[in-house]
mmCIF file of C-alpha atoms in Angstrom:
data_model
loop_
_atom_site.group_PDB
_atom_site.id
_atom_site.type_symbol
_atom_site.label_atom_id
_atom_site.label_comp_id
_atom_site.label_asym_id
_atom_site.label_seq_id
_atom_site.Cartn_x
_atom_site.Cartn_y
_atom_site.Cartn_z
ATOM 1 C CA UNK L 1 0.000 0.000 0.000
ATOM 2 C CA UNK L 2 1.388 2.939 -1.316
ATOM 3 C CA UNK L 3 -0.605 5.288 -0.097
ATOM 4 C CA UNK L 4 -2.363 6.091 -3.251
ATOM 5 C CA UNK L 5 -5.707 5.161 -3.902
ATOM 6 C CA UNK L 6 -5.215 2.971 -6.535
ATOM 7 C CA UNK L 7 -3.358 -0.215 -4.023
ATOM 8 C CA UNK L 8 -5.703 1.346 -1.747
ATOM 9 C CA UNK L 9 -9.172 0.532 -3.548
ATOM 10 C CA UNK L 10 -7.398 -3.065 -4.326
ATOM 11 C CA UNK L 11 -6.887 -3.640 -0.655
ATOM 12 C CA UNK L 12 -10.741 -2.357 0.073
ATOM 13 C CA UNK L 13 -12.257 -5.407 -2.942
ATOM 14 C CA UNK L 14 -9.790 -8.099 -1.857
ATOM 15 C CA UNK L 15 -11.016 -7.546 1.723
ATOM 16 C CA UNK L 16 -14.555 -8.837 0.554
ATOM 17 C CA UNK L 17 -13.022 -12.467 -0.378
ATOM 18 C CA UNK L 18 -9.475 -12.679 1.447
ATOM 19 C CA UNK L 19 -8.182 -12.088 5.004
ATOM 20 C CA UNK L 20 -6.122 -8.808 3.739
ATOM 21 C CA UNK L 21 -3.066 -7.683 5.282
ATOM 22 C CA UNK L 22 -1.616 -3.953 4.627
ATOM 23 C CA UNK L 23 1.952 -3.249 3.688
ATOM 24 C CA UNK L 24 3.515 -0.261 3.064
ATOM 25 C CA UNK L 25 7.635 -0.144 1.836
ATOM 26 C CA UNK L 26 10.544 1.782 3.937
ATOM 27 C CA UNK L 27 12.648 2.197 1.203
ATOM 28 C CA UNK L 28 14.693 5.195 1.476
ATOM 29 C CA UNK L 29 15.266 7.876 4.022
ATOM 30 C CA UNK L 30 15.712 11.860 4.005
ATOM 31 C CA UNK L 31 19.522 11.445 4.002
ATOM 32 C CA UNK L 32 19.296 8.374 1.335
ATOM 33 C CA UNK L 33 17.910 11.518 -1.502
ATOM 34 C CA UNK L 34 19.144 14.663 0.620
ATOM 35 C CA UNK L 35 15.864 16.203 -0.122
ATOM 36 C CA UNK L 36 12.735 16.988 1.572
ATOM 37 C CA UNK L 37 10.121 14.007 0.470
ATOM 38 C CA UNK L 38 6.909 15.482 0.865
ATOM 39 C CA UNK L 39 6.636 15.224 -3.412
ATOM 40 C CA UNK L 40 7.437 11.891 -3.653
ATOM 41 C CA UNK L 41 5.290 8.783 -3.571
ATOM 42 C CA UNK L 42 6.722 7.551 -0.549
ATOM 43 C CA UNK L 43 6.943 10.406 1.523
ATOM 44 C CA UNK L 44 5.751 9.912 5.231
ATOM 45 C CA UNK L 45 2.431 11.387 4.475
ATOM 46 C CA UNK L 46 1.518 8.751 2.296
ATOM 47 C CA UNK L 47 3.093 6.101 5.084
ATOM 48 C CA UNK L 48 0.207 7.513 6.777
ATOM 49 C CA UNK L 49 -2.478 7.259 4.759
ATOM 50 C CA UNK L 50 -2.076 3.758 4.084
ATOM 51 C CA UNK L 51 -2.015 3.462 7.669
ATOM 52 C CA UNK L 52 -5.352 5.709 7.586
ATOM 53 C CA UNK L 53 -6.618 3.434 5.012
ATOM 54 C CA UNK L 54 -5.946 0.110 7.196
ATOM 55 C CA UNK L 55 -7.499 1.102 9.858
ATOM 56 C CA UNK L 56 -10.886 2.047 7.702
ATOM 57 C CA UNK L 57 -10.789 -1.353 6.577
ATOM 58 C CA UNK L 58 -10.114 -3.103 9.507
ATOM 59 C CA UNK L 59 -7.227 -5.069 8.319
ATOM 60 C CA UNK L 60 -3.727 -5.557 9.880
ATOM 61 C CA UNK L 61 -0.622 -2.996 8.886
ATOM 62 C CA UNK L 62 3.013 -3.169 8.498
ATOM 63 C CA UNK L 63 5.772 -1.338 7.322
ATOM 64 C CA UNK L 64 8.776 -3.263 6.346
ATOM 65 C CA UNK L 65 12.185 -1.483 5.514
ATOM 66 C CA UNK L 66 13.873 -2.940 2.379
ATOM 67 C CA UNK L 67 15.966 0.636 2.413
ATOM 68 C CA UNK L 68 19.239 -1.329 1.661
ATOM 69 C CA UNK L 69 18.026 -3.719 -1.190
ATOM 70 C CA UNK L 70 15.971 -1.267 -2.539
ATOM 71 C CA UNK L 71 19.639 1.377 -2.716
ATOM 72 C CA UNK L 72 21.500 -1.270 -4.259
ATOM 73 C CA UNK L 73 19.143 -2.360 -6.737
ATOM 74 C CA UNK L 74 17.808 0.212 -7.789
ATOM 75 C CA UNK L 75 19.318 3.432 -7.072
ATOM 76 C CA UNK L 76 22.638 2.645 -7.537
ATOM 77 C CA UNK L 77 21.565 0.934 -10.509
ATOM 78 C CA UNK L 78 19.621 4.433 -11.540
ATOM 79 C CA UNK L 79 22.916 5.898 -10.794
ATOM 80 C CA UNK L 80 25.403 3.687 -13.139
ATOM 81 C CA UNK L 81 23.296 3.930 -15.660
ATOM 82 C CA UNK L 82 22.953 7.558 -16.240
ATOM 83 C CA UNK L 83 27.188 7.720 -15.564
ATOM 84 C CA UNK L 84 27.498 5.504 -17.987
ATOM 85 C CA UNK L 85 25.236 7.214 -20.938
ATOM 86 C CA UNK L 86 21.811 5.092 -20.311
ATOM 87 C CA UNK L 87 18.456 6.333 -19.468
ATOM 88 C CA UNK L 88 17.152 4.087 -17.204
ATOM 89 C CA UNK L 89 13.269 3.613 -15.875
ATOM 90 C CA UNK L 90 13.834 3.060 -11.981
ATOM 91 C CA UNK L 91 10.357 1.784 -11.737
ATOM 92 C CA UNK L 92 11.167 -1.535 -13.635
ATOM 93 C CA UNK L 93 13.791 -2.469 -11.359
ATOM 94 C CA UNK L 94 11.357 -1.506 -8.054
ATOM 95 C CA UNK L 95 8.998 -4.162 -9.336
ATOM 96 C CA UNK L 96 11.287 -6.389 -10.599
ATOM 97 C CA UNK L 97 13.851 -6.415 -7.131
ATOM 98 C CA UNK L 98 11.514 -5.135 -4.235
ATOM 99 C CA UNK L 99 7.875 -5.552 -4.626
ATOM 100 C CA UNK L 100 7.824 -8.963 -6.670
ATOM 101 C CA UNK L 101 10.956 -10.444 -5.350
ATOM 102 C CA UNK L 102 11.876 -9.143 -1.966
ATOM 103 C CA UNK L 103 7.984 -8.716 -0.629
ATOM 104 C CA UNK L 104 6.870 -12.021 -2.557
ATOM 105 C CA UNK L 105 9.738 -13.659 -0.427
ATOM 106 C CA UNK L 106 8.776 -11.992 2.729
ATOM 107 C CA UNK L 107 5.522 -12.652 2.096
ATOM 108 C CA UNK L 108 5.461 -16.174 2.010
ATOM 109 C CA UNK L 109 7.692 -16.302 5.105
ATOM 110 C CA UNK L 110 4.433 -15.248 7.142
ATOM 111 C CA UNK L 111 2.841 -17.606 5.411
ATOM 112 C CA UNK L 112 0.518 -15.269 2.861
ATOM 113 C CA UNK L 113 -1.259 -16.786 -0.038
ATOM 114 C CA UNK L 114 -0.812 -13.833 -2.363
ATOM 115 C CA UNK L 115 0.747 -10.884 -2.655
ATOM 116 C CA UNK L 116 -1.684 -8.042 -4.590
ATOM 117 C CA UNK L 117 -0.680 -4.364 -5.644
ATOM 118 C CA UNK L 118 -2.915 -1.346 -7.817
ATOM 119 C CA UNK L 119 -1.081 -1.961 -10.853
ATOM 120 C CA UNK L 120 -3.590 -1.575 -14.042
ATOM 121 C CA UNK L 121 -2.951 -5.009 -15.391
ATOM 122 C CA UNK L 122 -4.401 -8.119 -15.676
ATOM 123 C CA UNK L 123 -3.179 -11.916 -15.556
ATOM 124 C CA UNK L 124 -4.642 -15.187 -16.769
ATOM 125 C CA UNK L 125 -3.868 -18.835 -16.987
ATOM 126 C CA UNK L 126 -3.649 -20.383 -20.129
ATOM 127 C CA UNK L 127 -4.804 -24.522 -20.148
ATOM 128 C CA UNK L 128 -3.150 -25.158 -23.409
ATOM 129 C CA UNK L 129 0.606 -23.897 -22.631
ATOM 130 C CA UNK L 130 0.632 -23.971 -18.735
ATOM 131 C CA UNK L 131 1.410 -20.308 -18.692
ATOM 132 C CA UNK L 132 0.543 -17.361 -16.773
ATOM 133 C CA UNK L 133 -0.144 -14.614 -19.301
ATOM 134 C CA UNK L 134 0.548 -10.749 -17.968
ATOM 135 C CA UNK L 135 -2.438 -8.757 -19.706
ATOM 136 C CA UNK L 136 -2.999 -4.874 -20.472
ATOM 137 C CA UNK L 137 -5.325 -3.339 -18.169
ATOM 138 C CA UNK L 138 -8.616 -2.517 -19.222
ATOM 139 C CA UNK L 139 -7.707 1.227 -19.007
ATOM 140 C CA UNK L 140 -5.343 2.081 -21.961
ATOM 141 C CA UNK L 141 -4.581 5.599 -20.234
ATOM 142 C CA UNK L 142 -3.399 3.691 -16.852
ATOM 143 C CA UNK L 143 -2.297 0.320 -18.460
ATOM 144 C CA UNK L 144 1.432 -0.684 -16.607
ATOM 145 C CA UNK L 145 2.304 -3.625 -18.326
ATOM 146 C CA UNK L 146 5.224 -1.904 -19.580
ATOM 147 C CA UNK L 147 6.869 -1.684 -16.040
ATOM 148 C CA UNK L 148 6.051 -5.336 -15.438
ATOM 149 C CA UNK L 149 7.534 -7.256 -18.174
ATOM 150 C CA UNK L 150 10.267 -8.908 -15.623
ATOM 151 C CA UNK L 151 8.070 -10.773 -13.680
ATOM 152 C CA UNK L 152 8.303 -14.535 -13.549
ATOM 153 C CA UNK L 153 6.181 -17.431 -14.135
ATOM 154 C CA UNK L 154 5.983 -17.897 -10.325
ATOM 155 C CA UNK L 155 5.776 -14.199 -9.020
ATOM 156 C CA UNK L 156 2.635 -13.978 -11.550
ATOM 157 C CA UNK L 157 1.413 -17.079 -9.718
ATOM 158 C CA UNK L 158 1.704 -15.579 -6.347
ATOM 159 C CA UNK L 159 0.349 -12.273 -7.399
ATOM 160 C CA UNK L 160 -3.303 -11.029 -7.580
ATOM 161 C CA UNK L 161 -4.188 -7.336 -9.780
ATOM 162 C CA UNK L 162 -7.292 -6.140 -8.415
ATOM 163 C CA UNK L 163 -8.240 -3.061 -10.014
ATOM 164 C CA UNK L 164 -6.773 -4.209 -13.375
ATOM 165 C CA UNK L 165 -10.161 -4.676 -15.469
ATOM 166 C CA UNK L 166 -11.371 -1.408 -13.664
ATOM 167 C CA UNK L 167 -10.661 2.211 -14.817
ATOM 168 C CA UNK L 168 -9.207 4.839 -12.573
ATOM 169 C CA UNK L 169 -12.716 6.597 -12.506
ATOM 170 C CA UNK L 170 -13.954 2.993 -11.452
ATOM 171 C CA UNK L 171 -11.348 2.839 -8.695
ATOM 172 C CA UNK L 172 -11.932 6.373 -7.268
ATOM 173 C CA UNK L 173 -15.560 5.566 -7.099
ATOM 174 C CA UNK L 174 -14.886 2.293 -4.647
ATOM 175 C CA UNK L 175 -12.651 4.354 -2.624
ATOM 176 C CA UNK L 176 -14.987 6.830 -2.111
ATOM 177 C CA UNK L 177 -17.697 3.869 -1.377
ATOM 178 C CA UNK L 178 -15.654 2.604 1.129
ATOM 179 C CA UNK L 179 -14.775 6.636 2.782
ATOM 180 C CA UNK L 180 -10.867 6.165 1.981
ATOM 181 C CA UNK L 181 -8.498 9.320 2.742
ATOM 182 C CA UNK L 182 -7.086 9.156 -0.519
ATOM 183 C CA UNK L 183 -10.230 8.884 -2.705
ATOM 184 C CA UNK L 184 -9.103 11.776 -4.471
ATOM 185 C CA UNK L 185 -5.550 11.719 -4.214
ATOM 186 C CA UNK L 186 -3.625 12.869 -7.147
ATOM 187 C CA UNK L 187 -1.375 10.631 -8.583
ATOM 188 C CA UNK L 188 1.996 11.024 -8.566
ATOM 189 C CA UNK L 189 4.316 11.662 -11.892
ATOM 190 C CA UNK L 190 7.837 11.728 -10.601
ATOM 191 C CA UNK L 191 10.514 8.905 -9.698
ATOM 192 C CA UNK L 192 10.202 8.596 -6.022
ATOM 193 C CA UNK L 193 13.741 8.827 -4.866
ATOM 194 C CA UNK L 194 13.944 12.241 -7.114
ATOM 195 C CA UNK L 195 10.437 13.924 -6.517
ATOM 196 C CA UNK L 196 12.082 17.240 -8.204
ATOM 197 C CA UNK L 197 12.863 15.785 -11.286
ATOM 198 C CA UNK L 198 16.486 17.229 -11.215
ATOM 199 C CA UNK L 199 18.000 13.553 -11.809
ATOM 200 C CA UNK L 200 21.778 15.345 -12.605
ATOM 201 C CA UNK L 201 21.252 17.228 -8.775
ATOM 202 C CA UNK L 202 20.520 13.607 -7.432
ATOM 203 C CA UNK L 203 23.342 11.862 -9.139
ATOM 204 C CA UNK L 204 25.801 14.459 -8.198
ATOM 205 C CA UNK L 205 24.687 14.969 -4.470
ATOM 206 C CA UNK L 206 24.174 10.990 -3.694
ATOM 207 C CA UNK L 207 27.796 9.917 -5.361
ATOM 208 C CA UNK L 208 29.186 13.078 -4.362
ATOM 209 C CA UNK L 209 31.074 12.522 -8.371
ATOM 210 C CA UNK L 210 31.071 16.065 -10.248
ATOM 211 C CA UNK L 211 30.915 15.901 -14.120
ATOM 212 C CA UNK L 212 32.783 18.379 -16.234
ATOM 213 C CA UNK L 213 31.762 20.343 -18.750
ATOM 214 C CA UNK L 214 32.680 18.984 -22.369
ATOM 215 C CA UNK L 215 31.978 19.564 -26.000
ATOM 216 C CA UNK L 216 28.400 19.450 -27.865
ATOM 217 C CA UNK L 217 29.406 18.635 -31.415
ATOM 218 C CA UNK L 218 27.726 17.575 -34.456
ATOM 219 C CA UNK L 219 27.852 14.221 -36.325
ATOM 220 C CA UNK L 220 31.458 14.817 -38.369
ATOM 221 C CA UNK L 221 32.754 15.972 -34.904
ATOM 222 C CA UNK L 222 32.491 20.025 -35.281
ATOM 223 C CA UNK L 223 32.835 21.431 -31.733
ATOM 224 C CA UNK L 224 29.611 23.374 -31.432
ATOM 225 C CA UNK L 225 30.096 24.533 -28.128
ATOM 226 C CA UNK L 226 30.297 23.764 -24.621
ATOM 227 C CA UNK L 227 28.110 21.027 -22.411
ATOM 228 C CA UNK L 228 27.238 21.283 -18.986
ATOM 229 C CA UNK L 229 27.880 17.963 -17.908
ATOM 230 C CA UNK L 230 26.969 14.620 -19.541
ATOM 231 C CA UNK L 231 24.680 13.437 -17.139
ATOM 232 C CA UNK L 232 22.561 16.489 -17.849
ATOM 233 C CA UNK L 233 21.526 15.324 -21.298
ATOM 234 C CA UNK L 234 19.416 12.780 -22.681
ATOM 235 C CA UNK L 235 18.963 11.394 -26.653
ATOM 236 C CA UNK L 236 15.998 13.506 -28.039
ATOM 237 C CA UNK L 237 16.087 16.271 -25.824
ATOM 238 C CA UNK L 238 15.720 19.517 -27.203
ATOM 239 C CA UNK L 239 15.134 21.972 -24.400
ATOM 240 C CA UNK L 240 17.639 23.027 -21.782
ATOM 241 C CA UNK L 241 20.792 22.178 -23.742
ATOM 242 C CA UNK L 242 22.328 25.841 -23.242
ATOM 243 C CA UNK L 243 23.151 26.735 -27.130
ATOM 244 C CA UNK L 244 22.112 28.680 -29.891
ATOM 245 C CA UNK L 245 22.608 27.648 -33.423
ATOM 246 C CA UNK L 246 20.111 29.248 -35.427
ATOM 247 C CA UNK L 247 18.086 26.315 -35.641
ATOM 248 C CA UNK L 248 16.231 23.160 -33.288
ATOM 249 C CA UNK L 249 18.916 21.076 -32.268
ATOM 250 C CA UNK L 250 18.666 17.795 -30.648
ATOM 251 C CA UNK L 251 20.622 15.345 -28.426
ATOM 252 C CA UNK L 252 21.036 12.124 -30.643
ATOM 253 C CA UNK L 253 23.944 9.984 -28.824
ATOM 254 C CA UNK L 254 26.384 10.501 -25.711
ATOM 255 C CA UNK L 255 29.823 9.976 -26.698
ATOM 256 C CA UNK L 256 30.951 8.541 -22.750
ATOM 257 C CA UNK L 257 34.271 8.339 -23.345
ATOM 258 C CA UNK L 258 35.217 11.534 -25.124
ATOM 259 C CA UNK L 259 32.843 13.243 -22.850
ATOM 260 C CA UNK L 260 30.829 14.687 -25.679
ATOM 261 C CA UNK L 261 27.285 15.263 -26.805
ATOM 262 C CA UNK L 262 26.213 14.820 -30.214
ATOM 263 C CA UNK L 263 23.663 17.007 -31.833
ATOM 264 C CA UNK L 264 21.688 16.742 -34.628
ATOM 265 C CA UNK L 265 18.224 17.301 -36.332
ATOM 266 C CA UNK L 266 14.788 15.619 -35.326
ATOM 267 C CA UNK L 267 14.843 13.235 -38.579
ATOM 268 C CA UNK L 268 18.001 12.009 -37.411
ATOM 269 C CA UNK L 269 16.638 10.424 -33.988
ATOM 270 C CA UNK L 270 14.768 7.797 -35.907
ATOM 271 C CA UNK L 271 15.366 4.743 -36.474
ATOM 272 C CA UNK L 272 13.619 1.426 -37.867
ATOM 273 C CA UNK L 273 15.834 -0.819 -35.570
ATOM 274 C CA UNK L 274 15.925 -1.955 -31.901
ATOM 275 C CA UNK L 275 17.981 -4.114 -29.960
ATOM 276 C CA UNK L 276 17.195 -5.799 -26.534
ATOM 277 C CA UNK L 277 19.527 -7.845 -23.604
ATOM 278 C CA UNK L 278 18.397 -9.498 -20.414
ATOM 279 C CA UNK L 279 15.397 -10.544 -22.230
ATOM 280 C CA UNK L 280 12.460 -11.936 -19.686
ATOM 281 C CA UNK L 281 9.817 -14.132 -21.612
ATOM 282 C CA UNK L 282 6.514 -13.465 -20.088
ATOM 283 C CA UNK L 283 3.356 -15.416 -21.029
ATOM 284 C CA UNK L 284 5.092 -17.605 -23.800
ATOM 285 C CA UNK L 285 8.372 -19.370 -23.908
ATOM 286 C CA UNK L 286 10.986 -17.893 -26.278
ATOM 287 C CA UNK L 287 10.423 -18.104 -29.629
ATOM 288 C CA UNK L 288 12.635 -19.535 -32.415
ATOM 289 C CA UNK L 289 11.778 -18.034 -35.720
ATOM 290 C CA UNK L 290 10.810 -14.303 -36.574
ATOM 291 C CA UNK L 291 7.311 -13.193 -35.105
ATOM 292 C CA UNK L 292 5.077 -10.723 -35.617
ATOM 293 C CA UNK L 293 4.224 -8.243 -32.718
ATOM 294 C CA UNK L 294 3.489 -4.431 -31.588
ATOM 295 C CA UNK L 295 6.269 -3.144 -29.714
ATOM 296 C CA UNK L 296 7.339 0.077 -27.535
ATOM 297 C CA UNK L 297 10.583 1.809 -26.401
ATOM 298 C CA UNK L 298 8.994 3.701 -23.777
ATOM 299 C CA UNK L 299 6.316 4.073 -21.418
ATOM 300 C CA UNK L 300 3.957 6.520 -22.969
ATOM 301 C CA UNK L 301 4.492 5.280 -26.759
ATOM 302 C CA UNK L 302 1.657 3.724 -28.156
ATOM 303 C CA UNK L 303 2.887 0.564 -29.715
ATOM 304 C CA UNK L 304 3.692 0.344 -32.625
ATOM 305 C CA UNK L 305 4.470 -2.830 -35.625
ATOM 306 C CA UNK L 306 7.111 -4.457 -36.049
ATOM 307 C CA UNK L 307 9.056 -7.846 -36.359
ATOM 308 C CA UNK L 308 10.716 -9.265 -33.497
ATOM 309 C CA UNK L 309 13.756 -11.575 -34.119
ATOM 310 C CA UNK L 310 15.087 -13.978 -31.723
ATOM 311 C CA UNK L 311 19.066 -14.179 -31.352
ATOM 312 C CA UNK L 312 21.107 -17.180 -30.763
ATOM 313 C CA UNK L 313 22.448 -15.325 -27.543
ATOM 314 C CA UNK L 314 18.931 -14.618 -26.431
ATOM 315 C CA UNK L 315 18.647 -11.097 -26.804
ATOM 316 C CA UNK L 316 15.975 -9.846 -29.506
ATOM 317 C CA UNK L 317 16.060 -7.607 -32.536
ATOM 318 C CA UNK L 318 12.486 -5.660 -33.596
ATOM 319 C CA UNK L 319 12.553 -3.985 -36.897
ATOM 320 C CA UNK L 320 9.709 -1.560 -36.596
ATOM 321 C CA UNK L 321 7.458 -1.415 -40.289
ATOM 322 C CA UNK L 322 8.226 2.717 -39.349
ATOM 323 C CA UNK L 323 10.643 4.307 -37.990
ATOM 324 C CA UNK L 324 10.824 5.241 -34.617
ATOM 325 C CA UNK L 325 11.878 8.281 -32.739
ATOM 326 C CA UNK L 326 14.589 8.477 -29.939
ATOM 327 C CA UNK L 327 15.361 4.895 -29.231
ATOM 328 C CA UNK L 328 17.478 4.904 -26.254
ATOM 329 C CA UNK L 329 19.681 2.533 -24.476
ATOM 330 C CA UNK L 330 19.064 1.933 -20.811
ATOM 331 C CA UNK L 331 14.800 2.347 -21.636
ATOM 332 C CA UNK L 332 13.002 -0.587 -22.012
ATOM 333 C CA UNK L 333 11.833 -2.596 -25.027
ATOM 334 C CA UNK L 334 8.923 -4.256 -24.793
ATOM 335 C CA UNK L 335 6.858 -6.641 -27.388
ATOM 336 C CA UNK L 336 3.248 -7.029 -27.410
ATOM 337 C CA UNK L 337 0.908 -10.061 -29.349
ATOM 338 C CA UNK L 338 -2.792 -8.311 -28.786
ATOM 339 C CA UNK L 339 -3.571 -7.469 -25.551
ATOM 340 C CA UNK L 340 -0.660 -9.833 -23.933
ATOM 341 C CA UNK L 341 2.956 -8.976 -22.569
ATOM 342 C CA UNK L 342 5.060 -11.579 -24.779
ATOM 343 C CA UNK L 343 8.491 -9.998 -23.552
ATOM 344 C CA UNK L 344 10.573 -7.295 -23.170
ATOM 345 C CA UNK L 345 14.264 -6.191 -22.425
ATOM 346 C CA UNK L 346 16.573 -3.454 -22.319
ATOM 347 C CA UNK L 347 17.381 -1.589 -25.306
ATOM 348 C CA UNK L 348 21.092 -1.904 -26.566
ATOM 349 C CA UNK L 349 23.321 -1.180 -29.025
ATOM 350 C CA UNK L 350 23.686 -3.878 -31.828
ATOM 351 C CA UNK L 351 27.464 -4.735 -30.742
ATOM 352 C CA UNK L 352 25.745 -5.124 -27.148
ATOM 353 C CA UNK L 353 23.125 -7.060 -28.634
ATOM 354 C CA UNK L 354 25.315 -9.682 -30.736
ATOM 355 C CA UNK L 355 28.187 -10.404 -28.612
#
């Protein structure tokens, strides 16, 4: 429990068929972020509320600390990333590490059935393959498969998605119904370990690292001025970049080890061509010949056509039918058949890819 309403009005329908217990996650402090929390997801406020919540509903409440698990899988992961020239999502590794792996485990320590959470997605069992399938949620505006793609044949097992054929109108209305805090809570948009959004601030205040200044060139290598610090910049970005050159000018690659930033036009951020490593096969097993599928390189894309290829090393390649704009290493790739999660990875370079 999150404190939101959406693991909130899950909690409030599973308590009409389970015995429901409440959990909210410790998973960083004031001094973990060096900023004041009250923006973020997890700040103490919402601690609160879930407690608030718990207490409506009559049901038990915990909160367990996974603070160091939760630093050195995911924000020091977060942080290596971006040092290195990735753009990582932070929420993929939260679900993958902490809430279906570390609570899943904890959970069935105490001897719980079940784990649930508000995610908008759905799950199914399929007769004919013996596979869970992960599922869109009903809502296309709240759907989270996306985030999800890592979870295992097991964890989907263990887990139940209450609110996942409802939409978020749907959900507000059963918190009201049941007189929740949070019934009208607004969600929240920001990573939770940097509410401000200021991920180079983070980065440089948590590793205590500085990054110089370097040059922003163009694709032949013309100096074009002066950067502000590599971790500042990310492929596609436009605004902020601190130049003028008498026409839009966009981030399309981070040149790490010469400490440079590339710029270019919009056309030349797409690309028809995706690669993928650490590939998790959801609700099929991996498949051996070119398929068919709609695919995404990032959380709000709608997705989009394309063929995915299976390599001998188990990473994937998806040729999309169009080109796509600003695919970036470190963001996730993810392949859909229909409404089902077939798999998903994180995007490469080829040379990453084929090794």
């Amino acid at each position: 429990m999150s404190g939101g309403v959406d693991s909130s009005a899950a909690a409030a329908i599973l308590k009409e068929e389970y015995e429901v217990t409440g959990v909210t996650l410790r998973l960083f402090t004031n001094e973990d972020i060096q900023l004041d929390r009250s923006r973020s997801c997890c700040s103490l406020d919402d601690v609160e509320d879930a407690r608030s919540v718990a207490n409506r509903l009559d049901i038990p409440f915990y909160v367990y600390n996974f603070g160091d698990r939760f630093r050195e899988c995911v924000i020091d992961k977060f942080n290596n990333s971006y040092i290195n020239g990735l753009t990582p999502n932070p929420c993929i590794d939260c679900n993958r590490f902490i809430k279906f792996d570390a609570l899943l485990k904890r959970a069935e320590l105490l001897g719980q059935d079940y784990i649930a959470t508000g995610h908008y997605v759905r799950k199914r069992y399929d007769e004919k393959t013996g596979r869970y399938q992960l599922l869109k949620g009903i809502d296309p505006a709240k759907d989270q498969s996306y985030v999800l793609y890592g979870m295992t044949q097991q964890q989907l097992a263990k887990t139940l998605f209450p609110i996942g054929e409802l939409t978020k109108p749907q959900t507000r209305a059963i918190a009201e119904k049941y007189g929740l805090v949070n019934a009208g809570k607004p969600d929240s948009q920001d990573i939770c370990f940097v509410p401000d959004g200021d991920y180079a601030r983070f980065i440089e205040s948590y590793t205590g690292k500085k990054f110089p200044c370097g040059e922003f060139v163009d694709k032949e290598g013309k100096v074009l001025g002066q950067h502000g610090g590599i971790i500042r910049y990310t492929v596609g970005q436009r605004k902020g970049l601190g130049i003028a050159l008498g026409k839009p000018a966009y981030v399309v690659e981070k040149d790490i080890e010469n400490n440079r930033v590339v710029l270019g036009s919009n056309e030349d951020l797409f690309g028809d061509t995706a690669y993928a490593y650490d590939v998790n096969w959801v609700s099929c097993e991996c498949v051996q010949s070119p398929v068919r599928v709609c695919a995404r390189v990032r959380y709000n894309q709608k997705e989009q056509p394309a063929t995915l290829y299976p390599l001998e090393n188990g990473n994937i390649k998806v040729v999309f039918d169009k080109p796509q704009r600003a695919i970036t290493f470190g963001q996730a790739l993810v392949c859909y058949d229909g409404e089902m999660l077939v798999c998903g990875g994180t995007c490469c370079s080829s040379t990453l890819a084929l090794k």
